[in-house]
Coordinates of C-alpha atoms in Angstrom, one line a residue:
Chain W
M20 CA 3.8 19.8 -17.6
I21 CA 5.9 21.2 -14.7
E22 CA 2.9 23.0 -13.1
N23 CA 1.2 19.6 -12.6
Y24 CA 4.2 18.6 -10.4
T25 CA 3.8 21.9 -8.6
Y26 CA 0.3 20.8 -7.6
V27 CA 1.7 17.5 -6.4
L28 CA 4.3 19.4 -4.4
M29 CA 1.7 21.6 -2.8
F30 CA -0.3 18.6 -1.9
L31 CA 2.8 17.1 -0.3
I32 CA 3.2 20.2 1.8
G33 CA -0.5 20.2 2.8
G34 CA -0.5 16.6 3.7
S35 CA 2.6 16.9 5.8
A36 CA 1.2 20.0 7.6
M37 CA -1.9 18.0 8.4
V38 CA 0.1 15.2 10.1
L39 CA 2.1 17.8 12.1
V40 CA -1.1 19.6 13.2
A41 CA -2.6 16.3 14.4
M42 CA 0.6 15.5 16.4
V43 CA 0.7 19.0 17.9
I44 CA -3.0 18.9 19.0
S45 CA -2.5 15.6 20.7
W46 CA 0.7 16.9 22.3
A47 CA -1.3 19.8 23.7
L48 CA -4.2 17.7 24.9
R49 CA -2.6 14.7 26.5
P50 CA -1.4 14.3 30.1
S51 CA 2.2 13.4 30.8
K52 CA 2.9 11.4 34.0
P53 CA 5.9 9.3 33.3
S54 CA 6.9 6.7 36.0
K55 CA 9.8 4.3 36.2
A56 CA 7.7 1.2 35.4
K57 CA 6.1 2.9 32.4
L58 CA 9.4 3.7 30.8
T59 CA 10.8 0.2 30.8
P60 CA 10.8 -1.8 27.5
Y61 CA 7.6 -3.8 27.0
E62 CA 8.2 -7.5 27.4
C63 CA 4.9 -8.9 28.6
G64 CA 5.5 -7.8 32.2
E65 CA 9.0 -9.3 32.6
I66 CA 11.9 -7.1 33.5
P67 CA 14.2 -7.2 30.4
A68 CA 17.3 -9.3 30.9
Q69 CA 19.4 -6.8 28.9
S70 CA 18.7 -3.2 28.4
D71 CA 19.6 -3.0 24.7
S72 CA 17.8 -5.2 22.2
Y73 CA 20.1 -4.6 19.2
F74 CA 20.9 -8.3 19.0
Q75 CA 22.3 -10.3 16.1
F76 CA 19.6 -11.3 13.6
N77 CA 19.4 -13.7 10.7
I78 CA 21.8 -12.9 7.9
R79 CA 19.0 -13.9 5.4
Y80 CA 17.3 -10.5 5.8
Y81 CA 20.4 -8.9 4.4
L82 CA 20.7 -11.4 1.6
F83 CA 17.1 -10.7 0.5
G84 CA 17.8 -7.0 0.7
L85 CA 20.6 -7.5 -1.8
L86 CA 18.6 -9.6 -4.1
F87 CA 15.8 -7.0 -4.0
V88 CA 18.1 -4.3 -5.2
I89 CA 19.2 -6.3 -8.2
F90 CA 15.8 -7.4 -9.2
D91 CA 14.1 -4.0 -8.5
V92 CA 16.5 -2.3 -10.9
E93 CA 15.6 -4.8 -13.5
V94 CA 11.9 -4.1 -13.0
I95 CA 12.6 -0.4 -13.4
L96 CA 14.5 -1.1 -16.7
F97 CA 11.5 -3.1 -17.9
I98 CA 9.1 -0.1 -17.6
P99 CA 10.3 2.1 -20.5
L100 CA 10.6 -1.0 -22.7
V101 CA 7.0 -2.0 -22.2
K102 CA 5.8 1.6 -22.5
V103 CA 7.0 1.8 -26.1
F104 CA 6.2 -1.8 -27.0
N105 CA 3.4 -0.9 -29.4
N106 CA 5.6 1.4 -31.4
W107 CA 8.1 -1.2 -32.5
P108 CA 6.6 -4.6 -31.5
A109 CA 9.2 -6.7 -33.3
V110 CA 12.2 -5.0 -32.0
A111 CA 10.7 -4.6 -28.5
F112 CA 9.7 -8.2 -28.4
I113 CA 13.2 -9.4 -29.2
E114 CA 14.7 -7.1 -26.6
L115 CA 12.1 -8.1 -24.0
T116 CA 12.8 -11.8 -24.6
F117 CA 16.5 -11.2 -24.3
F118 CA 16.1 -9.3 -21.1
T119 CA 13.7 -11.8 -19.6
V120 CA 16.1 -14.6 -20.3
I121 CA 18.9 -12.8 -18.5
L122 CA 16.6 -12.1 -15.6
S123 CA 15.4 -15.7 -15.4
I124 CA 19.0 -16.9 -15.5
G125 CA 19.7 -14.6 -12.6
L126 CA 16.7 -15.9 -10.7
Y127 CA 17.6 -19.5 -11.5
Y128 CA 21.2 -19.0 -10.3
A129 CA 20.0 -17.4 -7.0
W130 CA 17.6 -20.3 -6.6
K131 CA 20.2 -23.0 -7.2
K132 CA 22.7 -21.3 -5.0
G133 CA 20.2 -21.5 -2.2
A134 CA 19.8 -17.8 -1.7
L135 CA 16.0 -18.1 -1.8
E136 CA 15.8 -20.7 0.9
W137 CA 14.6 -19.6 4.2
E138 CA 15.4 -21.8 7.2
Chain E
M20 CA -11.9 29.4 -11.9
E21 CA -10.1 26.6 -13.6
I22 CA -6.9 27.4 -11.7
F23 CA -8.6 26.5 -8.4
Y24 CA -9.8 23.1 -9.4
P25 CA -6.6 21.3 -8.3
Y26 CA -6.9 22.9 -4.9
I27 CA -10.6 22.0 -4.6
F28 CA -9.7 18.4 -5.6
M29 CA -6.9 18.4 -3.0
G30 CA -9.3 19.2 -0.3
I31 CA -12.0 16.8 -1.4
L32 CA -9.6 13.9 -1.9
L33 CA -7.8 14.4 1.4
V34 CA -11.0 14.7 3.3
T35 CA -12.4 11.6 1.6
W36 CA -9.3 9.6 2.5
L37 CA -9.3 10.9 6.1
T38 CA -12.9 10.3 6.8
S39 CA -12.9 6.9 5.2
V40 CA -10.4 5.7 7.8
P41 CA -12.6 5.9 10.9
V42 CA -15.5 4.5 8.9
M43 CA -13.3 1.6 7.7
V44 CA -12.2 0.9 11.3
L45 CA -15.9 0.6 12.3
V46 CA -16.8 -1.5 9.3
E47 CA -13.9 -3.7 9.9
R48 CA -14.9 -4.3 13.5
K49 CA -18.6 -4.8 12.5
V50 CA -17.9 -7.2 9.7
S51 CA -15.3 -9.1 11.8
G52 CA -18.0 -9.5 14.4
W53 CA -20.5 -10.8 11.9
L54 CA -18.1 -13.2 10.3
Q55 CA -17.3 -14.6 13.7
Y56 CA -21.0 -14.8 14.9
R57 CA -20.6 -11.8 17.2
V58 CA -22.3 -8.4 17.1
G59 CA -19.3 -6.1 17.0
P60 CA -19.3 -2.7 18.7
T61 CA -22.8 -1.7 19.8
R62 CA -22.4 0.5 22.9
V63 CA -21.4 3.9 21.6
G64 CA -24.3 5.6 19.8
P65 CA -27.0 3.7 17.9
W66 CA -25.6 0.5 16.4
G67 CA -22.1 1.5 17.5
L68 CA -22.0 4.2 14.8
L69 CA -20.2 6.7 17.1
Q70 CA -17.4 4.3 17.9
P71 CA -14.9 5.9 15.5
I72 CA -15.4 9.3 17.2
A73 CA -14.9 7.8 20.6
D74 CA -11.7 6.1 19.4
A75 CA -10.3 9.3 17.9
L76 CA -11.0 11.2 21.2
K77 CA -9.3 8.5 23.1
F78 CA -6.3 8.5 20.9
L79 CA -6.0 12.2 21.2
S80 CA -6.3 12.4 25.0
K81 CA -4.2 9.4 26.0
E82 CA -0.8 9.8 27.6
D83 CA 2.1 9.3 25.2
V84 CA 4.7 7.2 26.8
V85 CA 8.2 7.7 25.3
P86 CA 10.3 5.0 27.0
H87 CA 13.8 6.0 28.2
H88 CA 15.6 3.4 26.1
V89 CA 14.3 4.5 22.6
N90 CA 16.2 6.5 20.0
K91 CA 14.0 9.6 20.6
W92 CA 14.0 11.5 17.3
L93 CA 13.7 8.5 15.1
Y94 CA 11.0 7.2 17.4
I95 CA 8.9 10.4 17.0
F96 CA 9.6 10.7 13.2
A97 CA 8.7 7.1 12.3
P98 CA 4.8 7.3 12.8
A99 CA 4.7 10.6 10.8
L100 CA 6.7 8.9 8.0
M101 CA 3.9 6.2 7.9
V102 CA 1.3 8.8 7.1
F103 CA 3.2 11.0 4.7
P104 CA 3.4 8.5 1.8
A105 CA -0.1 7.4 2.5
F106 CA -1.2 11.0 1.8
F107 CA 1.3 11.8 -1.0
V108 CA 0.2 8.9 -3.1
I109 CA -3.3 10.5 -3.5
G110 CA -1.6 13.3 -5.5
V111 CA -1.7 11.5 -8.8
I112 CA -4.8 9.3 -8.4
P113 CA -7.7 10.1 -10.8
V114 CA -11.2 9.2 -9.5
G115 CA -13.4 10.3 -12.4
I116 CA -14.2 12.9 -15.0
L117 CA -16.6 15.8 -14.4
T118 CA -18.1 18.2 -17.0
L119 CA -17.8 21.6 -15.4
G120 CA -18.6 24.8 -17.3
G121 CA -18.8 22.9 -20.6
K122 CA -15.3 21.4 -20.2
E123 CA -14.4 17.9 -19.3
I124 CA -12.2 18.0 -16.2
L125 CA -10.3 15.0 -14.8
V126 CA -10.7 14.8 -11.0
Q127 CA -7.0 14.5 -10.2
I128 CA -4.6 16.7 -8.4
G129 CA -1.5 16.6 -10.6
H130 CA -1.8 15.3 -14.2
T131 CA 1.6 13.7 -14.2
N132 CA 2.5 11.4 -17.1
I133 CA 4.1 8.8 -14.9
G134 CA 1.2 8.1 -12.6
I135 CA 1.8 4.4 -11.9
L136 CA 5.5 4.9 -11.3
Y137 CA 4.8 7.6 -8.8
V138 CA 2.3 5.5 -6.9
L139 CA 4.7 2.5 -6.8
A140 CA 7.6 4.6 -5.7
V141 CA 5.8 6.6 -3.0
S142 CA 3.8 3.7 -1.6
S143 CA 7.0 1.7 -1.1
L144 CA 8.4 4.4 1.2
V145 CA 6.2 2.8 4.0
V146 CA 9.0 0.3 4.6
Y147 CA 11.2 3.1 5.9
S148 CA 8.7 4.0 8.6
I149 CA 8.4 0.4 9.7
T150 CA 12.2 -0.2 9.8
F151 CA 12.8 3.1 11.6
S152 CA 10.0 2.5 14.2
A153 CA 11.3 -1.0 14.8
W154 CA 14.9 0.1 15.2
A155 CA 14.1 3.2 17.3
S156 CA 11.9 1.3 19.7
N157 CA 14.9 -0.7 20.9
N158 CA 12.5 -3.6 21.8
K159 CA 13.0 -7.2 20.8
Y160 CA 9.5 -7.7 19.5
S161 CA 9.6 -4.5 17.5
L162 CA 12.9 -5.3 15.9
L163 CA 11.8 -8.8 14.9
G164 CA 8.5 -7.5 13.5
G165 CA 10.3 -4.6 11.7
L166 CA 12.9 -6.9 10.1
R167 CA 10.3 -9.4 9.0
S168 CA 8.1 -6.7 7.6
A169 CA 11.0 -5.0 5.7
A170 CA 12.0 -8.2 4.0
Q171 CA 8.4 -9.1 3.2
M172 CA 7.6 -5.7 1.7
M173 CA 10.7 -5.7 -0.4
S174 CA 10.1 -9.2 -1.7
Y175 CA 6.5 -8.5 -2.7
E176 CA 7.3 -5.2 -4.4
L177 CA 9.0 -7.1 -7.2
P178 CA 6.0 -9.2 -8.3
M179 CA 3.8 -6.1 -7.9
G180 CA 6.0 -4.1 -10.2
L181 CA 6.2 -7.0 -12.7
S182 CA 2.4 -7.6 -12.6
I183 CA 1.5 -4.2 -14.0
L184 CA 3.9 -4.4 -16.9
G185 CA 1.3 -6.4 -18.9
T186 CA -1.2 -3.6 -18.5
I187 CA 1.3 -0.9 -19.4
M188 CA 2.2 -2.9 -22.5
L189 CA -1.4 -3.1 -23.6
V190 CA -2.2 0.5 -23.0
G191 CA 1.2 2.0 -23.9
S192 CA 1.0 4.7 -21.3
L193 CA 1.9 5.2 -17.6
R194 CA -1.0 7.5 -17.0
L195 CA -3.7 6.1 -14.9
E196 CA -6.4 7.9 -16.8
D197 CA -5.2 6.4 -20.1
I198 CA -5.4 3.0 -18.6
V199 CA -9.0 3.6 -17.5
N200 CA -9.9 5.0 -20.9
F201 CA -8.5 1.9 -22.5
Q202 CA -10.7 -0.2 -20.3
M203 CA -13.7 2.0 -21.1
N204 CA -13.2 1.4 -24.8
S205 CA -12.6 -2.3 -24.6
A206 CA -13.0 -4.6 -21.7
W207 CA -11.9 -4.4 -18.0
G208 CA -8.3 -5.1 -17.2
I209 CA -9.1 -8.3 -15.4
V210 CA -10.3 -9.8 -18.7
W211 CA -7.0 -8.8 -20.5
Q212 CA -4.7 -9.6 -17.6
P213 CA -6.3 -12.2 -15.3
L214 CA -2.9 -13.5 -14.0
G215 CA -1.6 -9.9 -13.6
A216 CA -4.7 -8.9 -11.7
L217 CA -4.4 -11.9 -9.4
I218 CA -0.7 -11.2 -8.6
F219 CA -1.4 -7.6 -8.1
I220 CA -4.2 -8.2 -5.6
V221 CA -2.1 -10.8 -3.7
T222 CA 0.9 -8.4 -3.5
A223 CA -1.4 -5.5 -2.5
F224 CA -2.4 -7.6 0.6
A225 CA 1.3 -8.1 1.4
E226 CA 2.2 -4.5 0.8
T227 CA -0.5 -3.2 3.2
N228 CA 0.5 -5.8 5.8
R229 CA -2.9 -7.3 5.9
L230 CA -3.7 -10.9 6.9
P231 CA -2.7 -13.5 5.6
F232 CA 0.5 -11.5 5.3
D233 CA 0.6 -9.6 8.6
L234 CA 3.8 -11.3 9.8
A235 CA 5.0 -7.9 11.0
E236 CA 2.3 -7.8 13.7
A237 CA 1.6 -11.5 14.3
E238 CA 0.0 -10.7 17.7
A239 CA 0.4 -14.3 18.9
E240 CA 4.2 -14.3 18.6
L241 CA 5.3 -10.6 18.5
V242 CA 2.7 -8.8 20.7
G243 CA 2.2 -6.0 18.2
G244 CA 5.4 -6.1 16.1
Y245 CA 6.9 -2.8 15.1
H246 CA 4.4 -0.6 17.0
T247 CA 4.7 -2.5 20.4
E248 CA 6.3 0.5 22.1
Y249 CA 4.0 3.1 20.7
S250 CA 1.0 4.7 22.4
S251 CA -1.5 7.5 22.0
M252 CA -1.5 9.6 18.8
K253 CA 1.7 7.9 17.5
F254 CA 0.0 4.6 17.5
A255 CA -3.0 6.1 15.8
M256 CA -0.7 7.4 13.1
F257 CA 0.3 3.8 12.2
F258 CA -3.3 2.9 12.0
L259 CA -4.2 5.9 9.9
G260 CA -1.3 5.2 7.5
E261 CA -2.2 1.5 7.2
Y262 CA -5.9 2.1 6.4
C263 CA -5.1 4.9 4.0
N264 CA -2.7 2.5 2.2
M265 CA -5.5 -0.1 2.1
L266 CA -7.8 2.4 0.5
T267 CA -5.2 3.5 -2.0
A268 CA -4.5 -0.2 -2.8
S269 CA -8.2 -0.8 -3.4
V270 CA -8.4 2.3 -5.7
M271 CA -5.4 1.1 -7.6
I272 CA -6.8 -2.4 -8.1
T273 CA -10.0 -0.8 -9.3
L274 CA -8.2 1.6 -11.7
L275 CA -5.9 -1.0 -13.2
F276 CA -8.1 -4.1 -13.4
L277 CA -11.7 -3.4 -12.5
G278 CA -12.4 -0.7 -15.1
G279 CA -11.8 2.4 -12.9
W280 CA -14.9 4.6 -13.1
N281 CA -16.4 2.6 -15.9
V282 CA -20.0 1.4 -15.2
P283 CA -21.3 -1.0 -17.7
F284 CA -24.2 0.1 -19.9
V285 CA -24.3 3.6 -18.4
Q286 CA -22.8 5.1 -21.5
G287 CA -25.6 3.8 -23.7
M288 CA -28.3 5.3 -21.7
N289 CA -28.1 8.9 -23.2
L290 CA -27.9 10.6 -19.8
E291 CA -26.8 14.2 -19.2
P292 CA -23.0 14.2 -19.2
L293 CA -22.8 15.3 -15.6
T294 CA -25.3 12.7 -14.3
Q295 CA -23.5 10.0 -16.2
Q296 CA -20.1 11.1 -14.7
V297 CA -21.5 11.3 -11.2
I298 CA -22.9 7.7 -11.6
Q299 CA -19.4 6.7 -12.8
I300 CA -17.7 8.1 -9.8
A301 CA -20.2 6.4 -7.6
G302 CA -19.5 3.2 -9.4
L303 CA -15.8 3.6 -8.6
A304 CA -16.7 4.2 -5.0
L305 CA -18.9 1.1 -5.0
K306 CA -16.1 -1.1 -6.4
V307 CA -13.6 0.3 -3.8
V308 CA -16.1 -0.4 -1.0
F309 CA -16.5 -4.0 -2.2
L310 CA -12.7 -4.4 -2.3
M311 CA -12.5 -3.0 1.3
F312 CA -15.0 -5.6 2.3
F313 CA -12.9 -8.2 0.5
F314 CA -9.9 -7.2 2.6
V315 CA -11.8 -7.9 5.8
W316 CA -13.4 -11.0 4.4
V317 CA -10.0 -12.5 3.5
R318 CA -8.7 -11.5 7.0
W319 CA -11.1 -13.9 8.7
T320 CA -11.0 -16.6 6.0
L321 CA -7.3 -17.4 5.6
P322 CA -4.8 -18.3 8.3
R323 CA -1.5 -16.5 8.6
F324 CA 1.5 -17.7 6.6
R325 CA 4.6 -19.1 8.2
Y326 CA 7.6 -16.9 7.5
D327 CA 9.5 -19.4 5.2
Q328 CA 6.2 -20.1 3.3
L329 CA 5.8 -16.4 2.8
M330 CA 9.2 -15.8 1.4
N331 CA 9.0 -19.0 -0.8
F332 CA 5.6 -17.9 -2.1
G333 CA 6.9 -14.5 -3.0
W334 CA 10.2 -15.5 -4.6
K335 CA 9.5 -18.9 -6.1
T336 CA 5.9 -18.6 -7.1
L337 CA 4.9 -15.0 -7.7
I338 CA 8.0 -13.7 -9.4
P339 CA 8.3 -16.5 -12.0
L340 CA 4.5 -16.2 -12.6
A341 CA 4.7 -12.5 -13.0
L342 CA 7.7 -12.9 -15.5
A343 CA 5.7 -15.5 -17.4
N344 CA 2.8 -13.1 -17.5
V345 CA 5.0 -10.4 -19.1
V346 CA 6.4 -12.9 -21.7
I347 CA 2.9 -14.3 -22.6
T348 CA 1.5 -10.8 -23.0
A349 CA 4.5 -9.8 -25.2
I350 CA 4.1 -12.9 -27.4
V351 CA 0.4 -12.3 -27.9
M352 CA 0.9 -8.6 -28.6
A353 CA 3.7 -9.3 -31.1
I354 CA 1.6 -11.9 -32.9
V355 CA -1.5 -9.7 -33.0
S356 CA 0.3 -6.6 -34.4

């Protein structure tokens, strides 16, 4: 079993090497003539009003990030359950229903709280 | 000899994925042209066939501008991070069976027993590349595009994960080859799981940032989104990663729902095993090519979503539907057994 993961690992190393080779080749081939205008932030030809653009952004992105973590863990917990579903259909079915109800209540709560609204 | 097969497959699969990218770029431009009553690229070589080579040379030889306001190391690392997962994911994907030296060999690099889980996990790493590139660019358009894309990809990962649960339940295995075998012995996955297939295909569009879900780029509002500040080979890396992901998504749709390398009627024709298996692999390739065409087709058919519509569609439509699909499958399975 473990040697199959070794092949995957070898493949990871090979794939990464390929990317690095491509970047090095392009680094060796390309010209480099930086000028002041080239190095300014791109804003459709305007000179940027402020040099940094780490501005405040919508808090909703963060909220959805939190929701994602909760629900993604639940999806992961589903996977072993459905994998063995055929072995004990009755037990697995009851457990799956139970779990789905909890998940649905969570989704319903988030929905009613307005966490899923995007203004 | 047998010990070398994985290495041979590594080479073959990597080269297939890499060569398909320039071909796909050309096909995309040609088909886009036809769909809009244009001719597409025609100047480089006969019928524009050498266009991908010209593009590659241009990407290699263009100046790489690293603006002075960027976070330099993250800026350089982000494009590479886009390509890594696109390659890594190939490591567990089976594309067929070949009879070599009297033995049936699965054309797959690592025969892991958690194929689907690996594919889901690794392909979702793309979101890091987009966030890093957006943050490192220190550009308003990039940051907006990156944030949008991160939220979008996270939201659509949930229905994607939920939509394959029905298939896993039916097959009782996380191995991709078992799922294909199951479909060979019965019917294609799309017959068993029509709703799951639909949700998976929709989320595959969202995960690869293709229209109608390309809010990250939205050229009309955000110039180019997260890759606005990139040029030369780094820009090409984003393209390479995106098209590799598109190909992987097509292969995954085929393996899970369109029967994988199953070609109808070919098993009843009493062919030589090797001939039959080569036909099956060609069948898989044909299905993938059709799906790639489908990606381009959809691009020019549907308009882009508005961002609130996109989030509502993901959270309020796809997730409840995917949960319902799981429950329905469970009920039917429990009754049947």
